[in-house]
CSV table of C-alpha atoms in Angstrom, one decimal:
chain,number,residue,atom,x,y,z
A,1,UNK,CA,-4.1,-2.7,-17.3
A,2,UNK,CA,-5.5,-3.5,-14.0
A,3,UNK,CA,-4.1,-6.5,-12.7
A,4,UNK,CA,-5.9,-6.8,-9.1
A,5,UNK,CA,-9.1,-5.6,-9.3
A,6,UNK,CA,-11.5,-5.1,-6.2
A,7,UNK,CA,-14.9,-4.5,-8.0
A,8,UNK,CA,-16.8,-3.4,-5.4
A,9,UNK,CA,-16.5,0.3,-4.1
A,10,UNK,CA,-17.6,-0.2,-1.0
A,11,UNK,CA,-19.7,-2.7,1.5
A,12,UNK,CA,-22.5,-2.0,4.3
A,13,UNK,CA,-22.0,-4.6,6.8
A,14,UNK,CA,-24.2,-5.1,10.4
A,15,UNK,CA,-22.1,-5.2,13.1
A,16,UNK,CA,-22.0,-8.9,14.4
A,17,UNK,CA,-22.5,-10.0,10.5
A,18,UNK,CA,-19.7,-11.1,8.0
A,19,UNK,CA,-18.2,-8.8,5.9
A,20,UNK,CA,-16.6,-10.8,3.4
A,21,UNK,CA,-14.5,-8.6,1.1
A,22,UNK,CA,-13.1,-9.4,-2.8
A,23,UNK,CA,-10.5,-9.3,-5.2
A,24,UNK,CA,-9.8,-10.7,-8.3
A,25,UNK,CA,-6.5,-10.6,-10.4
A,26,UNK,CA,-5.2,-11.6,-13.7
A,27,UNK,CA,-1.3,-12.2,-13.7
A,28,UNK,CA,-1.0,-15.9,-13.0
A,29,UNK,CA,2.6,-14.9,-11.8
A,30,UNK,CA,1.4,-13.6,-8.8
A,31,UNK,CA,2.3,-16.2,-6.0
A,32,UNK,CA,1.8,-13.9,-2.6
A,33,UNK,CA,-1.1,-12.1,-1.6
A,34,UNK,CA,-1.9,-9.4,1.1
A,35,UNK,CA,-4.2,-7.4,2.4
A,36,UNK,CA,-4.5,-3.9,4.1
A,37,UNK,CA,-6.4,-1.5,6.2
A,38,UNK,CA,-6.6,2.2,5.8
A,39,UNK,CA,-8.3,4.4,7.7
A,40,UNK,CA,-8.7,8.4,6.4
A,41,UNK,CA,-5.3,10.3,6.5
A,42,UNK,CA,-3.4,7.8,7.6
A,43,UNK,CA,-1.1,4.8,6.1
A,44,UNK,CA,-2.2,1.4,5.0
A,45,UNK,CA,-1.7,-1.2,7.7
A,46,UNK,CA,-1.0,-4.6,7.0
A,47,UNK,CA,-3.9,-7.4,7.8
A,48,UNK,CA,-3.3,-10.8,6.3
A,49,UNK,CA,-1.2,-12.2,4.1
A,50,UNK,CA,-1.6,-16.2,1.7
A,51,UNK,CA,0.9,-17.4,-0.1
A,52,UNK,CA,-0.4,-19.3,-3.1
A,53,UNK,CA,0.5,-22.4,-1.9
A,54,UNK,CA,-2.2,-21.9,0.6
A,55,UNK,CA,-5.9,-21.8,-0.2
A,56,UNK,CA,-6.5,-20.2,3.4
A,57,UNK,CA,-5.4,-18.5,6.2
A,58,UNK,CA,-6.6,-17.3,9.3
A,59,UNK,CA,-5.7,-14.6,12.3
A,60,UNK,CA,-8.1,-14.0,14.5
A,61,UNK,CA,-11.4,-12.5,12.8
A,62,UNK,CA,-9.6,-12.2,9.9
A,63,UNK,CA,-9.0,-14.9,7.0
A,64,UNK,CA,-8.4,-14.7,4.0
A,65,UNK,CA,-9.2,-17.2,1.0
A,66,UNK,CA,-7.4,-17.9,-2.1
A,67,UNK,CA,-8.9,-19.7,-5.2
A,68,UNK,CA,-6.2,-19.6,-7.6
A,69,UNK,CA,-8.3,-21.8,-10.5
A,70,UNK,CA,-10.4,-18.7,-10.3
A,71,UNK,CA,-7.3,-16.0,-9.6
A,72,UNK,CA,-10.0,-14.8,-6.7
A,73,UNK,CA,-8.9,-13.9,-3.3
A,74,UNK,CA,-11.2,-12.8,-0.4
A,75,UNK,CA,-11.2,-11.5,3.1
A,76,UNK,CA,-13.7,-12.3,6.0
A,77,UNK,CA,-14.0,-10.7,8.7
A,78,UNK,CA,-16.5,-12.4,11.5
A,79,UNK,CA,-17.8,-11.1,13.6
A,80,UNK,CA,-17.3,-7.2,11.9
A,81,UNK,CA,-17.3,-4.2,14.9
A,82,UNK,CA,-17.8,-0.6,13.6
A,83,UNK,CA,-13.9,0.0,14.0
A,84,UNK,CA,-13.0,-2.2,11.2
A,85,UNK,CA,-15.1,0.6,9.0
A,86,UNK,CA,-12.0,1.7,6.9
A,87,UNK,CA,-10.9,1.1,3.1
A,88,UNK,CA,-9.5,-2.4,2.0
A,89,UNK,CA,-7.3,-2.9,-0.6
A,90,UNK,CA,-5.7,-6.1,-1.6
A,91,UNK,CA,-2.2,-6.9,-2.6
A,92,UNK,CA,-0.5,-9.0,-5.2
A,93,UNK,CA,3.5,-9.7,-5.2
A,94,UNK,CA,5.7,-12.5,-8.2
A,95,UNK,CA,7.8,-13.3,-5.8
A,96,UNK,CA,9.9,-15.6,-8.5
A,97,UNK,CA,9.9,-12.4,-10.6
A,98,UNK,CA,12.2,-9.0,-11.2
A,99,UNK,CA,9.9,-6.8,-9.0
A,100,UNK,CA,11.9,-5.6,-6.5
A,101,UNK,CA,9.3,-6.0,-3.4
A,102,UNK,CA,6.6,-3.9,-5.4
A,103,UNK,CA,3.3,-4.9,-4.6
A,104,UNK,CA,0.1,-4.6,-6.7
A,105,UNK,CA,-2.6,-2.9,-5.1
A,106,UNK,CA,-6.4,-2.7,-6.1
A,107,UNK,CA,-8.4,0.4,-6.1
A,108,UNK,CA,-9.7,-0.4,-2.6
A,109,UNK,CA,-13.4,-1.1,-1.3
A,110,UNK,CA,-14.5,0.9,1.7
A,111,UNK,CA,-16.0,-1.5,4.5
A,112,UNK,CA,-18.9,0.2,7.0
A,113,UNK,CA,-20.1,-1.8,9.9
A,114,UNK,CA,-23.3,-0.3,11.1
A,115,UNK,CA,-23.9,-0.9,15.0
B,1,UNK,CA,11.1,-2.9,16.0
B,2,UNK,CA,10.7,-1.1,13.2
B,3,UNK,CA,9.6,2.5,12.7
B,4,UNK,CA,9.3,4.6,9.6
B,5,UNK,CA,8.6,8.6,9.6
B,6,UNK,CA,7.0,10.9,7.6
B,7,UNK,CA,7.6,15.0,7.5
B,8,UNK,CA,5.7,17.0,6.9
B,9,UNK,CA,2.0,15.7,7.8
B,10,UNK,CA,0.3,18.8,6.3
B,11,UNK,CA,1.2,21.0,3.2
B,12,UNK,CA,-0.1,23.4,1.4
B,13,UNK,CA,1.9,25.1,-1.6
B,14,UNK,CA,1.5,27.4,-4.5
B,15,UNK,CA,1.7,26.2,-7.7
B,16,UNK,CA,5.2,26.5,-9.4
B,17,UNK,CA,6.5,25.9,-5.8
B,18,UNK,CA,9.5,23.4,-4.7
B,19,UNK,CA,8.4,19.9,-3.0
B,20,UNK,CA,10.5,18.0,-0.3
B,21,UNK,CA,9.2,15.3,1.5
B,22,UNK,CA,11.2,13.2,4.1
B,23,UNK,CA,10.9,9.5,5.2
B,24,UNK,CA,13.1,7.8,7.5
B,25,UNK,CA,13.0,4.0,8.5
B,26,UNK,CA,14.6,2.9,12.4
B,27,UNK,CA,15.2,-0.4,13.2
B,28,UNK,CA,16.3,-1.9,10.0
B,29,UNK,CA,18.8,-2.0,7.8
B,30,UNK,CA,18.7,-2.0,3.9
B,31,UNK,CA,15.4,-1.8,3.5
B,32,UNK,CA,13.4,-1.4,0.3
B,33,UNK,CA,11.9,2.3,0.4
B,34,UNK,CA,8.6,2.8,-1.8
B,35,UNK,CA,6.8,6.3,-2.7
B,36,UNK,CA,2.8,6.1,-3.0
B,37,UNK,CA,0.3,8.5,-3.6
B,38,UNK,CA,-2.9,8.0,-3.5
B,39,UNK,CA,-5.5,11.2,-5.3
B,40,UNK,CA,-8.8,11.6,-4.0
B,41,UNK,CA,-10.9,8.7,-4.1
B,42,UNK,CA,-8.5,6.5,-5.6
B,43,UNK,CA,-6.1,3.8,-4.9
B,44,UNK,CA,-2.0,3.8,-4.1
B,45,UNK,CA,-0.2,4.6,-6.9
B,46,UNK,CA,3.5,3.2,-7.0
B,47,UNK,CA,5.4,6.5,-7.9
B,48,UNK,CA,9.1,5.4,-6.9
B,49,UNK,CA,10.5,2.2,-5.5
B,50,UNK,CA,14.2,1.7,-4.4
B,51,UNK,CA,16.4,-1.4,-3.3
B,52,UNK,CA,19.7,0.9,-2.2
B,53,UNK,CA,21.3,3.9,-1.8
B,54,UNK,CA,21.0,6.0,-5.4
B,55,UNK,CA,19.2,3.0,-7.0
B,56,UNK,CA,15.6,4.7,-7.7
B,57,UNK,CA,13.6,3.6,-10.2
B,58,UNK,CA,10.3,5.3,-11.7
B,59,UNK,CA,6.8,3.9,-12.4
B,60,UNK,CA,5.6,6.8,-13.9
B,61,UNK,CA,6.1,10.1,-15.5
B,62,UNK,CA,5.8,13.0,-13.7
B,63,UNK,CA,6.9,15.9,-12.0
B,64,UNK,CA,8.5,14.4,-9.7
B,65,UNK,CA,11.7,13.0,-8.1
B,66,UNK,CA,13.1,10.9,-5.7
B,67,UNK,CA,16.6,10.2,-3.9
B,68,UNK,CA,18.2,8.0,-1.5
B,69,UNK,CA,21.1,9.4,0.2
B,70,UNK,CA,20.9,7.5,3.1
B,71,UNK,CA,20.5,3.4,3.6
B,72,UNK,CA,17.0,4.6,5.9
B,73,UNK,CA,16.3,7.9,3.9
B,74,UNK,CA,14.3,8.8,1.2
B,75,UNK,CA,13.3,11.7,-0.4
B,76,UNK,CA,10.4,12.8,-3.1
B,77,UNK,CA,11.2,16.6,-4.3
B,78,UNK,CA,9.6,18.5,-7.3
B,79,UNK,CA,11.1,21.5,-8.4
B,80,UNK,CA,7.8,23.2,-9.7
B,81,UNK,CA,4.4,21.6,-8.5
B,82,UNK,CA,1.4,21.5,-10.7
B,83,UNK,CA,-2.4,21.4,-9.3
B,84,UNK,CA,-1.9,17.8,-10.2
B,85,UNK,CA,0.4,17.1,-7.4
B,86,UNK,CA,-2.1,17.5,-4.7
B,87,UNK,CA,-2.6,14.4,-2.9
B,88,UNK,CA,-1.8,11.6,-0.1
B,89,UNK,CA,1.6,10.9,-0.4
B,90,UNK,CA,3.1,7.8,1.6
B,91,UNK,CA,6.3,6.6,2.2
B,92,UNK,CA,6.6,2.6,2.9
B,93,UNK,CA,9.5,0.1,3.7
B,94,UNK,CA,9.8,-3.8,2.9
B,95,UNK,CA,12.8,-6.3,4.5
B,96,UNK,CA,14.1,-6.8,1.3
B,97,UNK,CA,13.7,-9.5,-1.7
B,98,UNK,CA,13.9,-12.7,0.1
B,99,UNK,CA,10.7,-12.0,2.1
B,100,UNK,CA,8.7,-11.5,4.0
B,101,UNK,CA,6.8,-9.5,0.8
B,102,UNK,CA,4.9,-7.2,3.2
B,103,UNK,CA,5.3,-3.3,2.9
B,104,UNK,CA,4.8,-1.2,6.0
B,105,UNK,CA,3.7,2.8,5.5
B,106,UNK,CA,4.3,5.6,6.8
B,107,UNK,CA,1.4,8.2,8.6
B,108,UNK,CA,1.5,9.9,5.0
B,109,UNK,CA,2.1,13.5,4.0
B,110,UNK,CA,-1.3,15.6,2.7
B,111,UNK,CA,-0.1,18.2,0.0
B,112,UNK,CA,-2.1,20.3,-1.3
B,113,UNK,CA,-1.3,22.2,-4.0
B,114,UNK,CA,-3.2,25.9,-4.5
């Protein structure tokens, strides 16, 4: 059972333009959300993070959206530059829960930012 | 600040042949120590998560193993690799369960398995 889902594989974005990324879940016990960038053979680094009593949340270009109603998170980026072209994936955490700091991640969607 | 390691970057190994991966964390202190690997095209899988020294728990079953000897050490071993194996394995770290809930990775070790 996927629990954070990222539906689209990938996004071609013009450099200047928004890239506005997505992720949906389905455990109503997730309370903290994160996201990551990974570029090839290397690790994931940590973007942006929302806790859910937060609809927003902004650093630098980056902000990320949370519509709980909807369990539906997204990230924008604005304005996108080629070197954010890497894979996304998004992170869910139950923080009230037994899970021991394990995140749940999505399948990624890989962002390319045409100059 | 905090660093976390990986060893080796690159490996190649027969089939049927022993695994040991290293990851070390600086700059911390009782961390939580995750294993990851992510196959070709697809997202991280959680393999091994642990929250102190000999407490591992498994998210899936497989071929593999993992120990913590060490507060900042962990370990992923397989006594006989299968094709399966190959893939990007990473190692990650979190402060702990009070928060803050984000993981930080390692550079990741490639093995591929022949």
């Amino acid at each position: 059972d996927q629990q954070v889902k990222q539906n689209s594989p990938s996004l071609s974005v013009q450099e200047g333009r928004i890239s506005i990324l997505n992720c949906d879940y389905t455990n109503s016990m997730f309370d903290y959300f994160l996201w990551y960038k990974k570029y090839p053979a290397e690790g994931p680094t940590f973007l942006i993070s929302i806790s859910s009593i937060k609809d927003k949340n902004e650093d630098g270009r980056f902000t990320v959206f949370l519509n709980k109603s909807a369990k539906h998170l997204s990230l924008h980026i604005v304005p996108s530059q080629p070197g954010d072209s890497a894979v996304y994936f998004c992170a869910a955490y139950n923080a009230g829960g037994t899970s021991y700091g394990k995140l749940t991640f999505g399948q990624g969607t890989i962002l390319t930012v045409h100059p | 600040s905090q660093t976390i390691h990986q060893w080796p970057a690159t490996l190649v190994q027969p089939v049927g042949s022993p695994l040991s991966l290293e990851c070390t964390v600086e700059g911390t202190s009782n961390p939580n120590l995750y294993w990851y690997r992510q196959a070709a095209g697809r997202g991280l899988q959680l393999l091994f998560y642990s929250i102190g020294i000999d407490q591992i728990s498994s998210e899936v079953p497989q071929n593999l193993s993992a120990s913590r000897p060490q507060d900042r050490q962990f370990i992923l071993s397989s006594k006989k690799l299968l094709l399966s194996d190959s893939g990007f394995y990473l190692c990650a770290w979190s402060p702990g369960l009070a928060g803050p809930y984000e993981q930080y990775f390692g550079p990741g070790t490639r093995l591929t398995v022949t």
